[in-house]
């Protein structure tokens, strides 16, 4: 909230777009460390978020760039090498986070030696920013394309592979986040009922955004001293990287017991399919709020904030779909 309030007066971006961009960036930069457990599933903090707004005038790209600048001094390697774009195939996505693959063979002396078939990627974090998400969705409709299945698996557990003969690459414990931008018309035109119903759609947080104001000469962001906020953000990133399992405290558990039936009961039709992972999405958001508050337990205020975000996503989904 502090970050959004500091940037908001000096940008035409929607405050919600700034907030959701912050979720995506933070959830990826901390990596595969902090998590919560739901039954047998481990949920890490990689989020799939889609900002839905008017083309060009929605200022969706501006929101990402404004928040990204704060991270450049915190993890230069990540902002330079692990933020990408251009989702086009499942094999291509796996290649960005691939494991090293070795084999053994005998040399000319008859001695067994180990050789590397595929060089691996050490940093399994990847944030893919798709400012033309319509192009990605069109790819999903191509026969034989594996992108939808790989994206769904990336949200679930990060252990990725395909069964195609000419793509032996696989990835273990990949930490992939997606921040997508699209217009409502494009989304409804290209996202077919199959992807709505098969679990692709409900792995995304859908957020409607619009231009918040007009600033003919831009803002005065250069006059804002971000030193203290960057310091706090760095502390939150470092804290997230040393945190393991996150649990709810007593008061948060009581609130969770109260809201869980409504989150988990489901809703009918395709809209219900798009919102079917409400419980997991809320908990991932609550974990991010807790970690940014330097807490390894979810408190009531963290869960309430996450529920408010989810309410925004649900109302956005109703408006869109």
Coordinates of C-alpha atoms in Angstrom, one line a residue:
X1 CA 0.0 0.0 0.0
X2 CA 2.8 2.4 0.8
X3 CA 4.4 1.8 -2.5
X4 CA 1.2 2.3 -4.4
X5 CA 0.3 5.5 -2.6
X6 CA 3.8 6.9 -3.3
X7 CA 3.6 6.3 -7.0
X8 CA -0.1 6.9 -7.6
X9 CA -0.1 10.7 -7.7
X10 CA 2.6 10.8 -10.4
X11 CA 1.2 8.2 -12.9
X12 CA -1.9 7.7 -15.0
X13 CA -1.8 4.0 -14.2
X14 CA -4.7 2.6 -12.2
X15 CA -3.8 2.1 -8.5
X16 CA -5.1 -1.5 -8.9
X17 CA -2.6 -2.1 -11.7
X18 CA 0.2 -0.9 -9.6
X19 CA -0.9 -3.2 -6.8
X20 CA -1.3 -6.3 -8.9
X21 CA 2.1 -5.6 -10.6
X22 CA 3.7 -5.4 -7.2
X23 CA 2.1 -8.8 -6.2
X24 CA 3.6 -10.4 -9.3
X25 CA 7.0 -8.9 -8.9
X26 CA 7.4 -9.7 -5.2
X27 CA 5.9 -13.2 -5.5
X28 CA 8.5 -14.0 -8.1
X29 CA 11.6 -12.3 -6.8
X30 CA 11.5 -14.1 -3.4
X31 CA 11.7 -17.4 -5.2
X32 CA 10.7 -20.9 -4.2
X33 CA 11.1 -20.5 -0.4
X34 CA 8.0 -19.3 1.4
X35 CA 4.9 -21.5 1.0
X36 CA 1.7 -22.6 2.7
X37 CA 0.2 -26.1 2.8
X38 CA -3.3 -27.0 1.8
X39 CA -3.9 -30.7 2.4
X40 CA -1.2 -32.4 0.4
X41 CA -0.4 -29.4 -1.8
X42 CA 2.4 -26.9 -1.3
X43 CA 1.5 -23.4 -2.6
X44 CA 4.4 -21.0 -3.4
X45 CA 3.9 -17.3 -4.1
X46 CA 4.1 -17.3 -7.9
X47 CA 1.0 -15.6 -9.2
X48 CA -0.6 -15.4 -12.6
X49 CA -2.3 -12.0 -13.0
X50 CA -4.1 -10.5 -16.0
X51 CA -4.8 -6.8 -16.1
X52 CA -7.8 -6.1 -18.4
X53 CA -8.3 -2.6 -19.7
X54 CA -8.5 -0.4 -22.8
X55 CA -5.7 -0.7 -25.3
X56 CA -3.0 2.1 -25.0
X57 CA -5.3 4.2 -22.8
X58 CA -5.4 1.7 -20.0
X59 CA -1.8 2.5 -19.0
X60 CA -1.2 -1.2 -18.1
X61 CA 2.4 -1.2 -19.2
X62 CA 3.1 2.0 -17.3
X63 CA 2.0 0.3 -14.1
X64 CA 4.5 -2.5 -14.5
X65 CA 7.5 -0.3 -15.3
X66 CA 6.8 2.0 -12.4
X67 CA 6.9 -0.8 -9.9
X68 CA 9.8 -2.7 -11.6
X69 CA 12.1 0.3 -11.1
X70 CA 12.0 -0.3 -7.4
X71 CA 13.4 -3.8 -7.8
X72 CA 16.3 -2.9 -10.0
X73 CA 18.5 -1.9 -7.1
X74 CA 17.4 -4.9 -5.0
X75 CA 18.1 -7.7 -7.4
X76 CA 19.7 -6.5 -10.6
X77 CA 20.4 -10.0 -11.9
X78 CA 16.7 -11.0 -11.6
X79 CA 15.4 -7.8 -13.2
X80 CA 17.9 -8.1 -16.0
X81 CA 17.8 -11.8 -16.7
X82 CA 14.7 -13.4 -15.3
X83 CA 12.0 -11.1 -16.6
X84 CA 11.0 -12.0 -20.1
X85 CA 8.2 -12.0 -22.6
X86 CA 6.9 -14.0 -25.6
X87 CA 5.0 -17.1 -24.4
X88 CA 4.5 -19.2 -27.5
X89 CA 5.0 -22.9 -26.6
X90 CA 5.2 -25.1 -23.6
X91 CA 8.6 -26.3 -24.8
X92 CA 9.9 -22.7 -25.0
X93 CA 8.7 -22.0 -21.5
X94 CA 10.4 -25.1 -20.0
X95 CA 13.6 -24.1 -21.8
X96 CA 13.8 -20.9 -19.9
X97 CA 13.9 -22.8 -16.6
X98 CA 15.4 -26.1 -17.8
X99 CA 17.3 -28.6 -15.7
X100 CA 20.8 -29.8 -16.6
X101 CA 20.7 -33.2 -18.3
X102 CA 23.7 -35.5 -18.3
X103 CA 24.5 -38.9 -19.6
X104 CA 27.4 -41.4 -19.4
X105 CA 29.4 -42.9 -22.2
X106 CA 32.7 -44.5 -22.8
X107 CA 35.6 -42.6 -24.3
X108 CA 38.2 -43.9 -26.7
X109 CA 40.1 -45.5 -23.8
X110 CA 37.0 -47.4 -22.8
X111 CA 36.6 -45.3 -19.7
X112 CA 33.2 -44.1 -18.6
X113 CA 32.8 -40.4 -18.5
X114 CA 29.9 -38.0 -17.9
X115 CA 28.8 -35.5 -20.5
X116 CA 26.3 -32.7 -20.4
X117 CA 23.5 -33.1 -23.0
X118 CA 21.6 -29.9 -21.9
X119 CA 23.0 -27.1 -19.9
X120 CA 20.7 -26.1 -17.0
X121 CA 19.4 -22.8 -15.7
X122 CA 20.5 -22.3 -12.1
X123 CA 17.9 -19.6 -11.3
X124 CA 14.5 -21.1 -11.6
X125 CA 12.7 -17.8 -11.1
X126 CA 10.9 -16.5 -14.2
X127 CA 8.5 -13.6 -14.5
X128 CA 7.0 -13.4 -18.0
X129 CA 5.3 -10.1 -18.8
X130 CA 2.9 -10.5 -21.7
X131 CA 1.7 -7.0 -22.8
X132 CA 0.1 -8.6 -25.8
X133 CA -1.7 -11.5 -24.1
X134 CA -4.1 -11.9 -26.9
X135 CA -1.3 -13.3 -29.0
X136 CA -0.6 -15.9 -26.3
X137 CA -4.2 -16.9 -26.0
X138 CA -4.4 -17.4 -29.8
X139 CA -1.4 -19.8 -29.5
X140 CA -3.4 -22.0 -27.1
X141 CA -5.9 -22.8 -29.8
X142 CA -3.4 -24.3 -32.1
X143 CA -3.6 -28.1 -32.4
X144 CA -0.8 -29.8 -30.5
X145 CA 0.4 -26.7 -28.7
X146 CA 1.4 -27.6 -25.1
X147 CA 1.5 -24.1 -23.7
X148 CA -1.8 -24.3 -21.8
X149 CA -0.8 -27.6 -20.0
X150 CA 2.6 -26.3 -19.1
X151 CA 1.3 -23.1 -17.7
X152 CA -1.2 -24.9 -15.6
X153 CA 1.5 -27.2 -14.2
X154 CA 3.8 -24.2 -13.6
X155 CA 1.1 -22.7 -11.3
X156 CA 0.6 -26.0 -9.5
X157 CA 4.0 -27.3 -8.6
X158 CA 6.7 -26.1 -11.1
X159 CA 7.7 -29.6 -12.3
X160 CA 7.5 -29.3 -16.0
X161 CA 8.0 -31.6 -19.0
X162 CA 6.4 -32.5 -22.3
X163 CA 6.0 -35.8 -24.0
X164 CA 7.2 -34.6 -27.4
X165 CA 10.1 -36.6 -28.9
X166 CA 12.1 -33.6 -30.1
X167 CA 11.9 -31.6 -26.8
X168 CA 13.7 -33.6 -24.1
X169 CA 14.0 -30.5 -21.7
X170 CA 12.4 -30.7 -18.3
X171 CA 12.3 -28.4 -15.3
X172 CA 12.2 -29.1 -11.6
X173 CA 10.9 -26.7 -9.0
X174 CA 10.4 -23.9 -11.5
X175 CA 9.1 -20.6 -10.0
X176 CA 7.1 -19.0 -12.9
X177 CA 4.9 -16.0 -12.6
X178 CA 2.8 -14.3 -15.3
X179 CA 1.8 -10.7 -15.6
X180 CA -0.5 -10.3 -18.6
X181 CA -2.2 -7.3 -20.2
X182 CA -5.2 -7.6 -22.5
X183 CA -8.4 -5.8 -23.5
X184 CA -11.8 -7.1 -22.6
X185 CA -12.9 -7.5 -26.2
X186 CA -9.7 -9.5 -27.1
X187 CA -10.1 -11.7 -24.0
X188 CA -13.7 -12.6 -24.9
X189 CA -12.8 -13.1 -28.5
X190 CA -9.9 -15.4 -28.1
X191 CA -10.3 -17.3 -24.8
X192 CA -12.5 -20.2 -25.7
X193 CA -14.7 -22.2 -23.4
X194 CA -12.2 -25.0 -23.2
X195 CA -9.6 -22.8 -21.6
X196 CA -12.2 -21.3 -19.3
X197 CA -13.3 -24.7 -18.1
X198 CA -10.1 -26.7 -18.0
X199 CA -8.4 -24.7 -15.2
X200 CA -6.3 -22.3 -17.3
X201 CA -8.6 -19.4 -16.5
X202 CA -9.0 -19.9 -12.8
X203 CA -5.2 -19.9 -12.2
X204 CA -5.3 -16.2 -13.1
X205 CA -6.2 -13.2 -11.0
X206 CA -8.4 -11.1 -13.3
X207 CA -8.3 -7.4 -12.6
X208 CA -10.1 -4.6 -14.5
X209 CA -8.0 -1.5 -14.8
X210 CA -8.3 2.0 -16.4
X211 CA -6.4 5.2 -16.6
X212 CA -6.7 6.9 -13.3
X213 CA -6.1 10.5 -14.4
X214 CA -4.6 12.7 -17.1
X215 CA -1.1 14.1 -16.6
X216 CA -0.2 16.1 -19.7
X217 CA 3.4 16.6 -18.5
X218 CA 3.7 13.4 -16.6
X219 CA 4.1 13.2 -12.9
X220 CA 6.8 14.4 -10.5
X221 CA 8.0 11.0 -9.5
X222 CA 11.6 12.2 -9.5
X223 CA 10.7 14.4 -6.5
X224 CA 9.6 11.4 -4.4
X225 CA 12.3 10.0 -2.1
X226 CA 11.9 6.2 -2.4
X227 CA 15.0 5.4 -0.3
X228 CA 13.1 4.3 2.8
X229 CA 10.5 2.3 0.8
X230 CA 13.3 0.6 -1.2
X231 CA 15.0 -0.3 2.1
X232 CA 11.8 -1.7 3.4
X233 CA 11.2 -3.6 0.2
X234 CA 14.7 -5.0 0.3
X235 CA 14.1 -6.2 3.9
X236 CA 10.8 -7.8 2.8
X237 CA 12.5 -9.6 -0.1
X238 CA 15.3 -10.9 2.1
X239 CA 12.8 -12.0 4.7
X240 CA 10.8 -13.9 2.1
X241 CA 13.8 -15.7 1.0
X242 CA 14.5 -17.2 4.4
X243 CA 10.9 -18.0 5.3
X244 CA 9.6 -21.5 4.9
X245 CA 6.1 -22.6 5.8
X246 CA 3.6 -19.8 6.6
X247 CA 0.7 -20.5 8.9
X248 CA -2.3 -18.5 10.1
X249 CA -2.4 -17.2 13.7
X250 CA -5.3 -17.9 16.0
X251 CA -7.4 -14.9 14.9
X252 CA -6.7 -15.4 11.2
X253 CA -7.7 -19.1 11.6
X254 CA -11.1 -18.0 13.1
X255 CA -11.6 -15.6 10.1
X256 CA -10.6 -18.3 7.7
X257 CA -13.1 -20.7 9.2
X258 CA -15.8 -18.1 8.7
X259 CA -15.0 -17.2 5.0
X260 CA -13.9 -20.6 3.8
X261 CA -17.4 -22.0 3.0
X262 CA -18.2 -19.1 0.8
X263 CA -14.8 -19.3 -1.0
X264 CA -14.9 -23.0 -1.5
X265 CA -18.6 -23.6 -2.4
X266 CA -18.1 -22.7 -6.0
X267 CA -20.4 -20.9 -8.4
X268 CA -22.3 -22.2 -11.4
X269 CA -21.4 -21.9 -15.1
X270 CA -18.2 -20.7 -16.8
X271 CA -17.9 -17.8 -14.3
X272 CA -17.7 -20.3 -11.5
X273 CA -15.0 -22.2 -13.4
X274 CA -13.0 -19.0 -13.7
X275 CA -13.2 -18.4 -9.9
X276 CA -12.8 -22.0 -8.8
X277 CA -9.4 -21.5 -7.1
X278 CA -10.6 -18.8 -4.7
X279 CA -9.2 -20.4 -1.6
X280 CA -5.7 -20.9 -3.0
X281 CA -5.5 -17.5 -4.6
X282 CA -6.6 -15.8 -1.3
X283 CA -3.9 -17.7 0.6
X284 CA -1.2 -16.8 -1.8
X285 CA -2.1 -13.2 -1.6
X286 CA -2.3 -13.3 2.2
X287 CA 1.2 -14.8 2.4
X288 CA 2.6 -12.0 0.3
X289 CA 0.9 -9.4 2.6
X290 CA 2.4 -11.2 5.6
X291 CA 5.9 -11.4 4.2
X292 CA 5.9 -7.8 3.1
X293 CA 5.0 -7.0 6.7
X294 CA 8.0 -9.1 7.8
X295 CA 5.8 -11.7 9.4
X296 CA 6.1 -15.4 9.0
X297 CA 2.5 -15.9 10.2
X298 CA -0.7 -14.6 8.5
X299 CA -2.5 -12.2 10.8
X300 CA -6.1 -11.0 10.5
X301 CA -5.1 -7.8 8.6
X302 CA -3.1 -9.8 6.0
X303 CA -6.1 -12.1 5.4
X304 CA -8.5 -9.2 5.3
X305 CA -6.4 -7.5 2.7
X306 CA -6.2 -10.6 0.6
X307 CA -9.9 -11.1 0.8
X308 CA -10.4 -7.5 -0.4
X309 CA -8.1 -8.1 -3.4
X310 CA -10.0 -11.3 -4.2
X311 CA -13.3 -9.5 -4.0
X312 CA -11.9 -7.0 -6.6
X313 CA -10.9 -10.0 -8.8
X314 CA -14.3 -11.6 -8.5
X315 CA -16.1 -8.4 -9.4
X316 CA -13.7 -7.9 -12.3
X317 CA -14.4 -11.5 -13.5
X318 CA -18.2 -10.9 -13.3
X319 CA -17.8 -7.7 -15.4
X320 CA -15.5 -9.4 -18.0
X321 CA -17.2 -12.8 -18.4

